[in-house]
Backbone as JSON, one array per atom type, in Angstrom:
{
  "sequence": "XXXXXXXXXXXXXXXXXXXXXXXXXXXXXXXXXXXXXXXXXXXXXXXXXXXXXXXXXXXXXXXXXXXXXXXXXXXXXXXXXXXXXXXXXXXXXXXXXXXXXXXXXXXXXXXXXXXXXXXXXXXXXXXXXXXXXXXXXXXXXXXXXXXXXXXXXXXXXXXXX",
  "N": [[31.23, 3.04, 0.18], [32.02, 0.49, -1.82], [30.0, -1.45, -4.06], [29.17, -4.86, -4.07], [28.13, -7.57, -6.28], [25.76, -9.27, -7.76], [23.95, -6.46, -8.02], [25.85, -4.9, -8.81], [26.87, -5.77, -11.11], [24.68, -6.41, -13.06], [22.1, -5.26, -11.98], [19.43, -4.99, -9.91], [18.6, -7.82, -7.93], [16.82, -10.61, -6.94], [15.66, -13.23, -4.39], [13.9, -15.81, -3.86], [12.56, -17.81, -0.82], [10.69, -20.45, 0.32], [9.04, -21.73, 3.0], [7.98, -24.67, 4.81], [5.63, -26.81, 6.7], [4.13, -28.0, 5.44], [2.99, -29.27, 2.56], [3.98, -27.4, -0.09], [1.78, -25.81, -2.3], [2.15, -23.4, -4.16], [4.35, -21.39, -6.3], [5.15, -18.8, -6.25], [6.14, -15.87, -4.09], [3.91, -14.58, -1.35], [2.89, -12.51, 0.93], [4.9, -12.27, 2.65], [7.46, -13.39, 5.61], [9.91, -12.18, 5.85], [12.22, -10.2, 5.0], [15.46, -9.68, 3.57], [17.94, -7.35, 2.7], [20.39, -5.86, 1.05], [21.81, -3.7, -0.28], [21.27, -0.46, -1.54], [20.04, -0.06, -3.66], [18.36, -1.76, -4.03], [16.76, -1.5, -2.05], [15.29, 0.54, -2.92], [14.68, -0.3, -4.94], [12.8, -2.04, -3.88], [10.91, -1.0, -1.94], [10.25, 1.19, -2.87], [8.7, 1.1, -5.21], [6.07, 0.53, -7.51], [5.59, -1.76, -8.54], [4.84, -4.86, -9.98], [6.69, -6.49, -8.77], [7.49, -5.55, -6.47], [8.71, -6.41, -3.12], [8.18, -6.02, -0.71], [6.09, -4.95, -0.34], [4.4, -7.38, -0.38], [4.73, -8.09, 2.02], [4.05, -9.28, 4.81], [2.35, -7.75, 7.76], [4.19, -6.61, 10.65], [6.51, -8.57, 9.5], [9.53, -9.15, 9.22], [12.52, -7.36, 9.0], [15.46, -7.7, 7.16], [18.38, -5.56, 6.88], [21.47, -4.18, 5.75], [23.03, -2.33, 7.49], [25.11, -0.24, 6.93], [25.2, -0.22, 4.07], [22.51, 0.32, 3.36], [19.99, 3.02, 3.47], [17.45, 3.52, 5.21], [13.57, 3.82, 5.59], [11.17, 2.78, 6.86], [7.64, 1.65, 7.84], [6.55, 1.63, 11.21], [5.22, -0.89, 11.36], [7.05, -2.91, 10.62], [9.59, -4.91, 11.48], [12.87, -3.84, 12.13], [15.83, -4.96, 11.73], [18.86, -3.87, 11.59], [21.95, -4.5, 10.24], [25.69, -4.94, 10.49], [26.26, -6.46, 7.92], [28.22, -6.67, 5.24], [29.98, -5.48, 5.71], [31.42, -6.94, 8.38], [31.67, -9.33, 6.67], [33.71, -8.32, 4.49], [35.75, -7.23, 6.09], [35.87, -8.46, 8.88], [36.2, -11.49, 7.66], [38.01, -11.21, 5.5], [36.24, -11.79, 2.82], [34.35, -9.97, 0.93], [32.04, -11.57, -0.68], [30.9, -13.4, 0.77], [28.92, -12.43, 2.04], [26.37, -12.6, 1.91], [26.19, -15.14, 2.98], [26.61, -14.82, 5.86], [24.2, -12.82, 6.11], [22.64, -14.98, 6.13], [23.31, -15.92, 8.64], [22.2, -14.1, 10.08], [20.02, -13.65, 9.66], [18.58, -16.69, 10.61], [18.95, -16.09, 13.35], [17.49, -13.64, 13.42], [14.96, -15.07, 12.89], [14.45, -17.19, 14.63], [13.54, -15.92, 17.09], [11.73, -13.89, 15.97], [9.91, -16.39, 15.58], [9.7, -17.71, 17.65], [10.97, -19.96, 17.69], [13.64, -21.34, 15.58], [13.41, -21.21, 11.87], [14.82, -22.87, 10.65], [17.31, -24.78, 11.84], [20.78, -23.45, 13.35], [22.31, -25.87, 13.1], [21.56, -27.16, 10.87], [21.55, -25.57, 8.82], [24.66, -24.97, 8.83], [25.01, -28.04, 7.94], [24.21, -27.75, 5.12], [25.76, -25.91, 4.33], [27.8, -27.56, 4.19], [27.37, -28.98, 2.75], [26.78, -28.54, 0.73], [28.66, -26.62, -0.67], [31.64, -25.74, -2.82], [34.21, -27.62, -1.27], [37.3, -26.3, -0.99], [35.98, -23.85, 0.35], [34.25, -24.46, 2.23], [35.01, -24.19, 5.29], [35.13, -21.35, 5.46], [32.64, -20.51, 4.36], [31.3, -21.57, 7.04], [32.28, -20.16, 8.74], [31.31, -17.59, 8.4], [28.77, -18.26, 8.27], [28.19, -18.33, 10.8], [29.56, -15.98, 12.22], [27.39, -14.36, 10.88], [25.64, -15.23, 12.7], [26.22, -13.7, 15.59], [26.07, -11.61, 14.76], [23.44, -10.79, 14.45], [22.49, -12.0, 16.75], [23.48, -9.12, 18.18], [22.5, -7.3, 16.76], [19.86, -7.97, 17.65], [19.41, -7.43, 19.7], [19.72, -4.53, 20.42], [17.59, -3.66, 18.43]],
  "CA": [[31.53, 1.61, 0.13], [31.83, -0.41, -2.88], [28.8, -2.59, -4.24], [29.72, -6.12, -4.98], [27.34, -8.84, -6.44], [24.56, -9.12, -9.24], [23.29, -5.33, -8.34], [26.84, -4.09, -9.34], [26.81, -6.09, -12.51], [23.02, -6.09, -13.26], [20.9, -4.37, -11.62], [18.81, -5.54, -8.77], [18.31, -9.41, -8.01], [16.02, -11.02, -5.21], [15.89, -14.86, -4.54], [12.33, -16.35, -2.8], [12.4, -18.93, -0.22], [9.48, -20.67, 1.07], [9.65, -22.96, 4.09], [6.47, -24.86, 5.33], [5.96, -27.91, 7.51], [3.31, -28.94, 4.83], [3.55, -29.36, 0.66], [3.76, -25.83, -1.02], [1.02, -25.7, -3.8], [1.82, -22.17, -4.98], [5.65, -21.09, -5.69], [5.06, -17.54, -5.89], [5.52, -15.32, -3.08], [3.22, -13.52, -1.09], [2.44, -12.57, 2.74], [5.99, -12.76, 3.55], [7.13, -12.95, 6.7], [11.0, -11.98, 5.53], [13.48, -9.53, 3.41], [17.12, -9.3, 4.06], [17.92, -5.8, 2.14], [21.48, -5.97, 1.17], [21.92, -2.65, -1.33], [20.3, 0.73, -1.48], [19.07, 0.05, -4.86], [17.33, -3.03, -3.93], [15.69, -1.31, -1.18], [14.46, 1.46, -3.56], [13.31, -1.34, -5.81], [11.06, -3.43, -3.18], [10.49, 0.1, -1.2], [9.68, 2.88, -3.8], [8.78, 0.96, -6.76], [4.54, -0.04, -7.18], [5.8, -2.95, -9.69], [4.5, -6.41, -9.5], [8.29, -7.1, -8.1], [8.07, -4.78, -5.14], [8.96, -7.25, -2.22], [7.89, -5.14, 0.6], [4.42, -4.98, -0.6], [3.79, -8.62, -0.06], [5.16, -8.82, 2.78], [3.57, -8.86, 5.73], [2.39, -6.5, 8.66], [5.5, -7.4, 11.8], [7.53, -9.12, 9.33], [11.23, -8.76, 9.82], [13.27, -6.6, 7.51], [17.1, -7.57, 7.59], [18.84, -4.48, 6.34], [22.96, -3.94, 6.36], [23.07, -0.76, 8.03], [26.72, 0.1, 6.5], [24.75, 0.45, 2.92], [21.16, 0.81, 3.25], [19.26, 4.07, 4.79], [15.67, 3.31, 5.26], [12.72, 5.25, 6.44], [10.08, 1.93, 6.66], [7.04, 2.16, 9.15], [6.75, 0.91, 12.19], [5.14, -2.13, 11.12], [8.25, -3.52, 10.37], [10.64, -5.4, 12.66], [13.84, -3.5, 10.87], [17.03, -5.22, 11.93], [20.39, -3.34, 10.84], [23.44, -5.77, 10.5], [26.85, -4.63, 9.13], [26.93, -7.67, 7.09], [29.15, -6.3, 4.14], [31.31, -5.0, 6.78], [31.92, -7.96, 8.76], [32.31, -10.37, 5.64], [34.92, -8.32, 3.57], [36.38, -7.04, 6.74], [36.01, -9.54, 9.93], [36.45, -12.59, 7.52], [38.36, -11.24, 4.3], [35.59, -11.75, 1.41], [32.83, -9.64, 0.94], [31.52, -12.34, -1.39], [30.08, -13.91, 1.87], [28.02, -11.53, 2.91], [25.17, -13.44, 1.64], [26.08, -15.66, 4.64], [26.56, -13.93, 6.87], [22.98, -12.55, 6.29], [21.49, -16.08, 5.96], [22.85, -16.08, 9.96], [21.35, -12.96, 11.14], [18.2, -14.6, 9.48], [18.78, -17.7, 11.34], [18.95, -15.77, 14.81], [15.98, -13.12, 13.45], [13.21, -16.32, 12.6], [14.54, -17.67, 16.44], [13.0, -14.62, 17.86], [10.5, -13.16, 15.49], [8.25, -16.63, 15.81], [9.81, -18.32, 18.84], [12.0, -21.0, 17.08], [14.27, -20.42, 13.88], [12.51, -21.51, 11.29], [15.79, -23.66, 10.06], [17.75, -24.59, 12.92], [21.97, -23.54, 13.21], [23.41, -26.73, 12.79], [20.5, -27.96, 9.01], [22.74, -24.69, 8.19], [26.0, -25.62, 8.57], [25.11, -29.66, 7.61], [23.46, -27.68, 4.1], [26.82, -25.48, 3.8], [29.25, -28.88, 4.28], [26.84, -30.35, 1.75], [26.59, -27.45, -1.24], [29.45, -25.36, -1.07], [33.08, -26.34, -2.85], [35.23, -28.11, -0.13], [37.96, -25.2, -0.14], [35.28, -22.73, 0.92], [33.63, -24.59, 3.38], [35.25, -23.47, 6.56], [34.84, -19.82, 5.31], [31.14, -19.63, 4.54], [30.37, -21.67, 8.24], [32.67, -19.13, 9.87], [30.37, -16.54, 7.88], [27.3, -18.15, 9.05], [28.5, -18.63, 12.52], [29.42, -14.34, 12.25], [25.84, -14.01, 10.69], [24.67, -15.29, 14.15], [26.62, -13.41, 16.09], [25.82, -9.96, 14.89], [22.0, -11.12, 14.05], [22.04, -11.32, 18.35], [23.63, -8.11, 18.74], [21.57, -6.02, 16.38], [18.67, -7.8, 18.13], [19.61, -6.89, 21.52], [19.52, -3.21, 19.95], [16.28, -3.48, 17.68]],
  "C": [[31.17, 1.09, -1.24], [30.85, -1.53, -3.26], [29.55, -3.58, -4.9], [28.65, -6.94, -5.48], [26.6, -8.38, -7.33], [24.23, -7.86, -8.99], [24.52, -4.56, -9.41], [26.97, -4.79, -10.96], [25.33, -6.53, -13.35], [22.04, -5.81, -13.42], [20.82, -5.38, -10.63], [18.43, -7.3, -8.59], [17.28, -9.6, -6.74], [15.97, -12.53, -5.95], [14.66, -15.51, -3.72], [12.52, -17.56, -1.9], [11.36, -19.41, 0.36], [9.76, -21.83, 2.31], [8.28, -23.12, 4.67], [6.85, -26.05, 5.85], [5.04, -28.52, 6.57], [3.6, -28.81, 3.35], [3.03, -27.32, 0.3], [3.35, -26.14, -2.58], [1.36, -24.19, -4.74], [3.7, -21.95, -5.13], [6.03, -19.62, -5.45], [5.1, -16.88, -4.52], [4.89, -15.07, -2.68], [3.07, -13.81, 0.59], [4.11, -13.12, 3.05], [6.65, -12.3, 4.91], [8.64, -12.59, 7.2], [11.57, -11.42, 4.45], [14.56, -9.54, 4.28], [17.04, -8.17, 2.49], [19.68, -5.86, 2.15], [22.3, -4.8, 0.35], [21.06, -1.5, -1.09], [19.7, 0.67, -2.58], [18.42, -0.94, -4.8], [16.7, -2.61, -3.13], [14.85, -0.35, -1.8], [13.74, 1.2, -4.16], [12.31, -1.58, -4.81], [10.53, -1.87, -2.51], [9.59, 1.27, -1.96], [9.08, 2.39, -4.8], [6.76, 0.35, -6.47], [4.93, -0.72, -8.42], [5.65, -4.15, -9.3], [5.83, -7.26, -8.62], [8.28, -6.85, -6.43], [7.5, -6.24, -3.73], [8.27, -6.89, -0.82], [6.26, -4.88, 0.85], [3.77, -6.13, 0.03], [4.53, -9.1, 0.99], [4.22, -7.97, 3.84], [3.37, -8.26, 7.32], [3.21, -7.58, 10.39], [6.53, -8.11, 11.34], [8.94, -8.22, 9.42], [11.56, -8.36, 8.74], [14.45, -6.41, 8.04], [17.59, -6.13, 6.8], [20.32, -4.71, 6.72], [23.0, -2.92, 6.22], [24.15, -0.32, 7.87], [26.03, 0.52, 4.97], [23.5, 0.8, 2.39], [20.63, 2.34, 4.13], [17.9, 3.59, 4.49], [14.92, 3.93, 6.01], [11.35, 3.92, 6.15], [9.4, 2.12, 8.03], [6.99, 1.12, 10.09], [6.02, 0.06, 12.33], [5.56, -3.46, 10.79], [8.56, -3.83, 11.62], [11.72, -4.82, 11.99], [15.23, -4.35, 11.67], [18.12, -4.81, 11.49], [21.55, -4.26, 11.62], [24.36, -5.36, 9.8], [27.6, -6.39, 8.19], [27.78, -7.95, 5.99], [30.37, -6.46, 4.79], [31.93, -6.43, 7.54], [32.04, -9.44, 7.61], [34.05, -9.75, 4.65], [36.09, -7.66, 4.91], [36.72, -7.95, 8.06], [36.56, -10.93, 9.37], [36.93, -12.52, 5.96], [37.43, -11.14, 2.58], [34.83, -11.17, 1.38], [31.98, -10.74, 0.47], [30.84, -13.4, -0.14], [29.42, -13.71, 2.34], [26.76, -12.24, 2.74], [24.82, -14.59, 2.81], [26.13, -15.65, 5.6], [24.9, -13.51, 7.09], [22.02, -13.93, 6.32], [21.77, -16.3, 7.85], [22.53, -15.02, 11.03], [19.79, -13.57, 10.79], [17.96, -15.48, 10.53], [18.19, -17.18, 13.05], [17.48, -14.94, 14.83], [14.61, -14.14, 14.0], [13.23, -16.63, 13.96], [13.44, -16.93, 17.36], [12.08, -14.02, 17.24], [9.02, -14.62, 15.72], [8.44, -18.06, 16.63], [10.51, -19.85, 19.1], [12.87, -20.21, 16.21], [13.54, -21.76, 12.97], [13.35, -22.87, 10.45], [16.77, -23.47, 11.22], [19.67, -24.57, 12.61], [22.53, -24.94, 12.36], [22.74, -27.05, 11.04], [21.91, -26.79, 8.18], [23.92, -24.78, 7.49], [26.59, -26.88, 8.27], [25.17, -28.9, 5.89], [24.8, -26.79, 3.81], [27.45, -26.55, 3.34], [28.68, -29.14, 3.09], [27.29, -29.59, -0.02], [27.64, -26.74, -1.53], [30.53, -26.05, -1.55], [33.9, -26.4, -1.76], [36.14, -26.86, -0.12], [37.18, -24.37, 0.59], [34.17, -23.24, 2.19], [33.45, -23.99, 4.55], [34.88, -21.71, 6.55], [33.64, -19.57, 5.76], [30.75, -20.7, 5.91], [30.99, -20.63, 9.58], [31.82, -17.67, 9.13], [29.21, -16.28, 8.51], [27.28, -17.95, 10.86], [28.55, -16.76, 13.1], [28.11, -13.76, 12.08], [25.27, -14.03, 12.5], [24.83, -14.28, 15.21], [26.46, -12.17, 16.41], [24.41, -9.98, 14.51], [21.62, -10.73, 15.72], [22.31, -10.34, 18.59], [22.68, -7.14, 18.2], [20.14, -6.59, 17.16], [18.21, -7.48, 19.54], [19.47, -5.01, 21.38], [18.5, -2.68, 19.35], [15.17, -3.07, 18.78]]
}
C-alpha cells in the first residue's frame, strides 16, 4: 500500500492534543492517555526510537493505541489497549480520498475515549459542529461522512479488541 501524507514527503510527523476540564499550565506532552499510529515508520519512531520524541514512552500504562491495521504491524505489550482500524483503507477506498484518513481516525478516537474512560472525551456531534466550522465548505460533507466512518469501524474494531 502506498504512503500518503507528511511521512511520504518528510519523514515522520506527530500532532499533540491536550483536553482538560481545567486551564492547561504545561503544553508539552506527557502521561498520555492516546496515540493513533497511522504509518509503520511512525510506529518505529514512537516504538523503537529512545529519543526525547518517542510518543509511546510518555504515554501511559492502559492507554489506547489506535493503529491502522492495513499498514502498521506491531508487537506492543499488553499494557496497551491496541485498537487496529483499516482507516487508510476505508478513506481512499469506502469514501474515495485517502487524504481523510486523518478523520476517519479522529472517529475511531471519538468511539475509543467513549469506552476507554466511560464518556468520549469530545462528544460526536462538538465533532461534526468543529468540522462544519474549520474545514472548506466543498469538503465538508466528505470529512463528516469520514468522521461518521471513523465511528463506525472505531465500534467494530472495539467489539474485536
Amino acid at each position: 500500500t502506498a504512503t500518503y501524507g507528511a511521512a511520504m514527503r518528510s519523514g515522520v510527523s506527530h500532532g499533540d492534543v491536550v483536553i482538560s476540564d481545567g486551564p492547561i499550565d504545561f503544553p508539552k506532552t506527557t502521561d498520555l492517555n492516546a496515540v493513533i499510529v497511522q504509518s509503520q515508520e511512525a510506529y518505529e519512531h514512537m516504538a523503537l526510537s529512545s529519543n526525547q520524541h518517542d510518543r509511546l514512552s510518555a504515554t501511559r500504562e492502559g492507554a489506547v493505541v489506535i493503529v491502522d491495521k492495513d499498514l502498521v504491524s506491531w508487537n506492543l505489550p499488553e499494557t496497551y489497549r491496541v485498537i487496529p482500524a483499516p482507516m487508510a483503507r476505508v478513506a481512499a477506498e469506502g469514501l474515495g480520498r485517502r487524504q481523510v484518513m486523518n478523520i476517519v481516525a479522529l472517529g475511531v478516537l471519538q468511539v475509543a475515549t467513549g469506552i476507554h474512560f466511560g464518556k468520549p472525551l469530545i462528544s460526536e456531534d462538538a465533532f461534526l459542529r468543529a468540522i462544519a466550522k474549520s474545514v472548506p465548505s466543498r469538503f465538508v460533507e466528505l470529512n463528516k461522512k469520514a468522521f461518521l466512518e471513523g465511528v463506525k469501524i472505531g465500534k467494530e474494531a472495539l467489539e474485536r479488541a
